[in-house]
Short mmCIF file of N, CA and C and ligand atoms in Angstrom, two decimals:
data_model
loop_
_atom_site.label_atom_id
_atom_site.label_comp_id
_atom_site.label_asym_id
_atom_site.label_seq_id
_atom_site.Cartn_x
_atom_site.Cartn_y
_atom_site.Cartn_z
N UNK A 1 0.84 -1.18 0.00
CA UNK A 1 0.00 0.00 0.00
C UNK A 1 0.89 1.24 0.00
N UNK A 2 0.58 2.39 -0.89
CA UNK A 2 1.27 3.27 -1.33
C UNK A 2 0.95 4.71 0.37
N UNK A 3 2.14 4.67 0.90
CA UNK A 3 1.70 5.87 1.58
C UNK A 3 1.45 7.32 1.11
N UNK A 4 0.65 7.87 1.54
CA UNK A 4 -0.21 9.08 1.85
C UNK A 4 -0.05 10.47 2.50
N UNK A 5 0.22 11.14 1.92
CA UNK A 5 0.47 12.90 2.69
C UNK A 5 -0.66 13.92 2.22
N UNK A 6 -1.44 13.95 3.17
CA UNK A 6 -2.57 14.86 3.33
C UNK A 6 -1.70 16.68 3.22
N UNK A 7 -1.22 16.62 1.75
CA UNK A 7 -0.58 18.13 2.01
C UNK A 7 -1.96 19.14 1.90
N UNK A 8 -2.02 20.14 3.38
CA UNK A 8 -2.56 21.08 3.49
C UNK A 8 -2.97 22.41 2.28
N UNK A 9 -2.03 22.00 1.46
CA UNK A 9 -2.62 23.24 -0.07
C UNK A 9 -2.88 22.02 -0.95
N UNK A 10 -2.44 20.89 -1.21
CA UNK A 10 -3.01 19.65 -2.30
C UNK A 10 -4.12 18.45 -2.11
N UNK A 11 -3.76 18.70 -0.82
CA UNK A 11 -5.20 17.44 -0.57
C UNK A 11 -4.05 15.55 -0.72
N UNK A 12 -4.97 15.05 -0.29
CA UNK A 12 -3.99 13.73 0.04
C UNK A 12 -3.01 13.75 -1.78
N UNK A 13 -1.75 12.70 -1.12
CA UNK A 13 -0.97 12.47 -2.47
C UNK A 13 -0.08 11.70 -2.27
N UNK A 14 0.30 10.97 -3.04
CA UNK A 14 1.62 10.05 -2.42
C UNK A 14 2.69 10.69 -2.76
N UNK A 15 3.42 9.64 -1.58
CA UNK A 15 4.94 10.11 -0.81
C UNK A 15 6.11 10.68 -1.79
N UNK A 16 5.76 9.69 -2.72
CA UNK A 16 7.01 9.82 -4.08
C UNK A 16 6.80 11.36 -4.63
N UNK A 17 5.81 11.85 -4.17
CA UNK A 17 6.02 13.88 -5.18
C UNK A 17 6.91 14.81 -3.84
N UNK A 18 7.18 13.96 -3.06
CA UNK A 18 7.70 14.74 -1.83
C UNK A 18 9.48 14.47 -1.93
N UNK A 19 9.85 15.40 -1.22
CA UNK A 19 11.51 15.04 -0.96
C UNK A 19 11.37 15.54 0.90
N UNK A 20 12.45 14.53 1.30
CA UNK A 20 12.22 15.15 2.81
C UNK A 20 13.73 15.89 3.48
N UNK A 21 13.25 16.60 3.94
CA UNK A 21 15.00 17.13 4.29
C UNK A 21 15.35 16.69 5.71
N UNK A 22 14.59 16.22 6.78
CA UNK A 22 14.95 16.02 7.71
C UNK A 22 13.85 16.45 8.97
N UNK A 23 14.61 16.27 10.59
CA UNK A 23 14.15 16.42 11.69
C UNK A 23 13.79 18.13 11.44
N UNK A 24 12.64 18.33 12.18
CA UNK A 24 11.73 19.57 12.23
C UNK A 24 12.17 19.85 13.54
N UNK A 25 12.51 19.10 14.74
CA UNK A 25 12.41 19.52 15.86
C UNK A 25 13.55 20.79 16.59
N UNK A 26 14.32 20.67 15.93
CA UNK A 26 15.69 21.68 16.48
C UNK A 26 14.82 23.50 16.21
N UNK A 27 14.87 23.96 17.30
CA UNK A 27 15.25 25.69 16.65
C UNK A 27 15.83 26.43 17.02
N UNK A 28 15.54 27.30 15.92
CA UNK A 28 16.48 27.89 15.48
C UNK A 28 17.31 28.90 16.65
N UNK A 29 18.14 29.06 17.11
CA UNK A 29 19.20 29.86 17.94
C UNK A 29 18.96 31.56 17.32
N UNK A 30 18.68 32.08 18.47
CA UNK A 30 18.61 33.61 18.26
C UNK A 30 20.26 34.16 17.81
N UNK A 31 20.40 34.98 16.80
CA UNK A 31 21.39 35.43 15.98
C UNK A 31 22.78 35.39 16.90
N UNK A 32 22.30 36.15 17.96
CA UNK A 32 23.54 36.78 19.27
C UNK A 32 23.99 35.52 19.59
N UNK A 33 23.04 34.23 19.46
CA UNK A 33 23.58 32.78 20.71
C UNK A 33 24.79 32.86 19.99
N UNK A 34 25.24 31.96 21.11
CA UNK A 34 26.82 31.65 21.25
C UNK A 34 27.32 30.35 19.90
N UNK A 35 28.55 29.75 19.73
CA UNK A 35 28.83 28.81 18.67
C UNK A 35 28.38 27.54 19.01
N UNK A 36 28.48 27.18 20.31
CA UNK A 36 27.87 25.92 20.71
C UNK A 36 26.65 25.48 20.60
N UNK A 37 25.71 26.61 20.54
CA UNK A 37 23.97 26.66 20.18
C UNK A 37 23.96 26.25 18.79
N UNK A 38 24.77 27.25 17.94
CA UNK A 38 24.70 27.17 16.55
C UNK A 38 25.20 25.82 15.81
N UNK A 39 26.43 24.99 16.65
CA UNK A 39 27.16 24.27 16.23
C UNK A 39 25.76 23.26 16.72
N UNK A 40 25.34 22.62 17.74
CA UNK A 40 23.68 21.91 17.80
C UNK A 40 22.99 21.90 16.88
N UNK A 41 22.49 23.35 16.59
CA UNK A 41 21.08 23.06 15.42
C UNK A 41 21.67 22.95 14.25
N UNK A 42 22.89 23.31 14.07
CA UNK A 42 23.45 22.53 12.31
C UNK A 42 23.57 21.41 12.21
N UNK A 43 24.40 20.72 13.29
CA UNK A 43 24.99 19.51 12.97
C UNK A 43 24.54 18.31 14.00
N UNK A 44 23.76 18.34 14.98
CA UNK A 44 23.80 17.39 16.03
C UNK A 44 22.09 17.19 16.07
N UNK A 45 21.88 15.99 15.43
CA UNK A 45 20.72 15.47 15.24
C UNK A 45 20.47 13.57 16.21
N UNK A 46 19.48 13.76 16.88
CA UNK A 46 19.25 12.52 17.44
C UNK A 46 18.23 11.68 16.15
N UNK A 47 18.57 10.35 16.48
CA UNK A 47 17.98 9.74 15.14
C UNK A 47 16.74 8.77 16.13
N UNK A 48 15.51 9.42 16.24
CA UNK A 48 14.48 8.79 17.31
C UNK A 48 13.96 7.79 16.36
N UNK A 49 13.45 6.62 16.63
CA UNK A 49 12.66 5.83 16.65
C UNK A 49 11.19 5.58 17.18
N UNK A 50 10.10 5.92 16.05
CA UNK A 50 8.71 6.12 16.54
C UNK A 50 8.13 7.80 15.52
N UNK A 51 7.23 8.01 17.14
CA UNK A 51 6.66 9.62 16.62
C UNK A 51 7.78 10.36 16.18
N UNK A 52 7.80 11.07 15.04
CA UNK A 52 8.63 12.29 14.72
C UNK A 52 8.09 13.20 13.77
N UNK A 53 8.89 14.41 14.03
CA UNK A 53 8.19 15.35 12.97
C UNK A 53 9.40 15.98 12.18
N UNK A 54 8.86 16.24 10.88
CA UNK A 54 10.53 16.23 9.95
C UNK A 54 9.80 17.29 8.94
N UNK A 55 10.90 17.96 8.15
CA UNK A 55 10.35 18.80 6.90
C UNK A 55 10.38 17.80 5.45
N UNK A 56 9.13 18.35 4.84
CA UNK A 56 9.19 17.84 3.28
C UNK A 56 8.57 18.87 2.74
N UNK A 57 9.35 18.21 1.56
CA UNK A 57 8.77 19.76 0.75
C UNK A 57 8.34 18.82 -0.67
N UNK A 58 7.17 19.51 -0.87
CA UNK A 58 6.20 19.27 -2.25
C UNK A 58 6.68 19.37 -3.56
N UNK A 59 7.68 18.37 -3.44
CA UNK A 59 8.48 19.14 -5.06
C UNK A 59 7.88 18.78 -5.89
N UNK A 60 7.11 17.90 -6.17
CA UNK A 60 6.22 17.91 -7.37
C UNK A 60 4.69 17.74 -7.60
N UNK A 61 4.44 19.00 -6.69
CA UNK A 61 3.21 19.91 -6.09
C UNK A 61 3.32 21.35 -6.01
N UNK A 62 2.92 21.62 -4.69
CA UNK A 62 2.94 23.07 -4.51
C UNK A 62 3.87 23.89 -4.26
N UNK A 63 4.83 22.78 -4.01
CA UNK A 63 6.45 23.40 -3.71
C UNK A 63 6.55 24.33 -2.18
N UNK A 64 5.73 23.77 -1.61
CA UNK A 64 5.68 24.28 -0.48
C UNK A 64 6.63 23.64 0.96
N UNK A 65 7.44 24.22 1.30
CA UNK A 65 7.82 23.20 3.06
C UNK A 65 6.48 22.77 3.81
N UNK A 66 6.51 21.76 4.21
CA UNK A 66 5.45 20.83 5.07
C UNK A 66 6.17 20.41 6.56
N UNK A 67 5.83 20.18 7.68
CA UNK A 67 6.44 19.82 8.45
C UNK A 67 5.24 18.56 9.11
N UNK A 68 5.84 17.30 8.57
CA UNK A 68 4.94 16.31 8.68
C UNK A 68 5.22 15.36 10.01
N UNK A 69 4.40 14.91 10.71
CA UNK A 69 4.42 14.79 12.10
C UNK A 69 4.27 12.68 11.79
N UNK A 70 4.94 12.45 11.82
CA UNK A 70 4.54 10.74 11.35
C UNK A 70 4.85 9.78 12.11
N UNK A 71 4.95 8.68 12.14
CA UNK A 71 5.09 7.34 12.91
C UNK A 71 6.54 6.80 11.52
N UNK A 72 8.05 6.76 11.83
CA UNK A 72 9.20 6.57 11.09
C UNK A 72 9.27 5.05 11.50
N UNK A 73 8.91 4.22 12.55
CA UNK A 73 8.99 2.71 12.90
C UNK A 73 8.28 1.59 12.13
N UNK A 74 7.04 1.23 12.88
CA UNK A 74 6.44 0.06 12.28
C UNK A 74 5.30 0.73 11.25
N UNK A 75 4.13 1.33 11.62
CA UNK A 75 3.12 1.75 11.33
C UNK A 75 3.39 3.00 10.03
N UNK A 76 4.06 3.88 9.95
CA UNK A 76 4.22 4.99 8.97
C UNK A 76 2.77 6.06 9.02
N UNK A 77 2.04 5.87 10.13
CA UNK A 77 1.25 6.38 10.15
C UNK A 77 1.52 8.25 9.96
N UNK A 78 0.43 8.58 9.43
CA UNK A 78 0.79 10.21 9.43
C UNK A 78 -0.43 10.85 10.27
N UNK A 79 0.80 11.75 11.46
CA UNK A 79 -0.88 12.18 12.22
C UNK A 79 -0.66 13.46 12.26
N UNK A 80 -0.07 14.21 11.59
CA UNK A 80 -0.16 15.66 11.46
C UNK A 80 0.55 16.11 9.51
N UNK A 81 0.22 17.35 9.43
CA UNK A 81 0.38 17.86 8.04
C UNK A 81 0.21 19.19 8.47
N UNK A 82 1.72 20.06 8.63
CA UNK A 82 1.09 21.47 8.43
C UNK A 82 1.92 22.19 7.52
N UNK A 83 1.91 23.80 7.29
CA UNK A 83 2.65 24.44 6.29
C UNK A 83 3.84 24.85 7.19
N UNK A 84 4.81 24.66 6.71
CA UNK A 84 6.29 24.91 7.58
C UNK A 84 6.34 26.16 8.00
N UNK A 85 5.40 27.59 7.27
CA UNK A 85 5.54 28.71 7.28
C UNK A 85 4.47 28.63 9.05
N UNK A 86 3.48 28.25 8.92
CA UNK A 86 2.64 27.79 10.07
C UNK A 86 2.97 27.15 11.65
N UNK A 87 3.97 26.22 11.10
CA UNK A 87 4.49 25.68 12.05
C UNK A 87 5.79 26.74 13.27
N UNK A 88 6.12 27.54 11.64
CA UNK A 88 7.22 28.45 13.06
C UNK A 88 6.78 29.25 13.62
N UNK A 89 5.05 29.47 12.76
CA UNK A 89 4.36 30.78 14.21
C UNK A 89 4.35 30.04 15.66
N UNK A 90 3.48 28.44 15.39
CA UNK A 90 3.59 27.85 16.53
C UNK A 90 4.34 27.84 17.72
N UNK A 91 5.93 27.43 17.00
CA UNK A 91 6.97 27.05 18.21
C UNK A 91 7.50 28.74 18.56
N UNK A 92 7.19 29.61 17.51
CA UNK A 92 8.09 31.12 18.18
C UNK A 92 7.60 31.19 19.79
N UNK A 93 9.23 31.41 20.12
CA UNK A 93 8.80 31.68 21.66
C UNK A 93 8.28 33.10 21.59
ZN1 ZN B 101 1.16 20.53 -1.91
#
C-alpha cells in the first residue's frame, strides 16, 4: 500500500512527489547565541525511533515546506500535516 500525505494546499498524495530534508524539531538559535547553540542546530541530530516530525517539501506539487508529524517505525502512520511557514508561528517563543 502506497503511503499518503494529506498536504494542506493539495489534498492527500503520495509520498514519491515529496523530498524530505529532515528532523523539524531543532530551533532555530537567536542570531547573538553563542557557537555551541549554533554548532547543535546545524549539525547534532538525534535519530528517534517512533513519533517524529521532519520537513518535506512538495516538489512535485505546490512546492511548499510541510512539516509532517509521522510514525518513522512500524506503522508509517501520518498524524499531522502542516505548512512549515505555520508551524514556526507555533513554536516562536
Ligand atoms: Zn502541496
Amino acid at each position: 500500500m502506497a503511503s499518503l500525505i494529506p498536504c494542506p494546499h493539495c489534498g492527500v498524495r503520495p509520498k514519491e512527489e515529496f523530498s524530505i530534508r529532515g528532523d523539524a524539531s531543532p530551533i532555530r538559535p537567536a542570531p547573538s547565541a553563542g557557537d555551541d547553540a549554533w554548532y547543535n542546530y546545524v549539525y547534532v541530530r538525534d535519530n528517534p525511533r517512533g513519533r517524529v516530525i521532519e520537513h518535506w517539501h512538495h516538489s512535485a506539487g505546490c512546492r511548499r515546506w510541510l512539516v509532517v508529524e509521522r510514525d518513522n517505525a512500524a506503522s508509517h502512520e501520518v498524524y499531522r500535516v502542516v505548512d512549515a511557514a505555520d508551524h514556526a508561528r507555533e513554536v516562536a517563543p
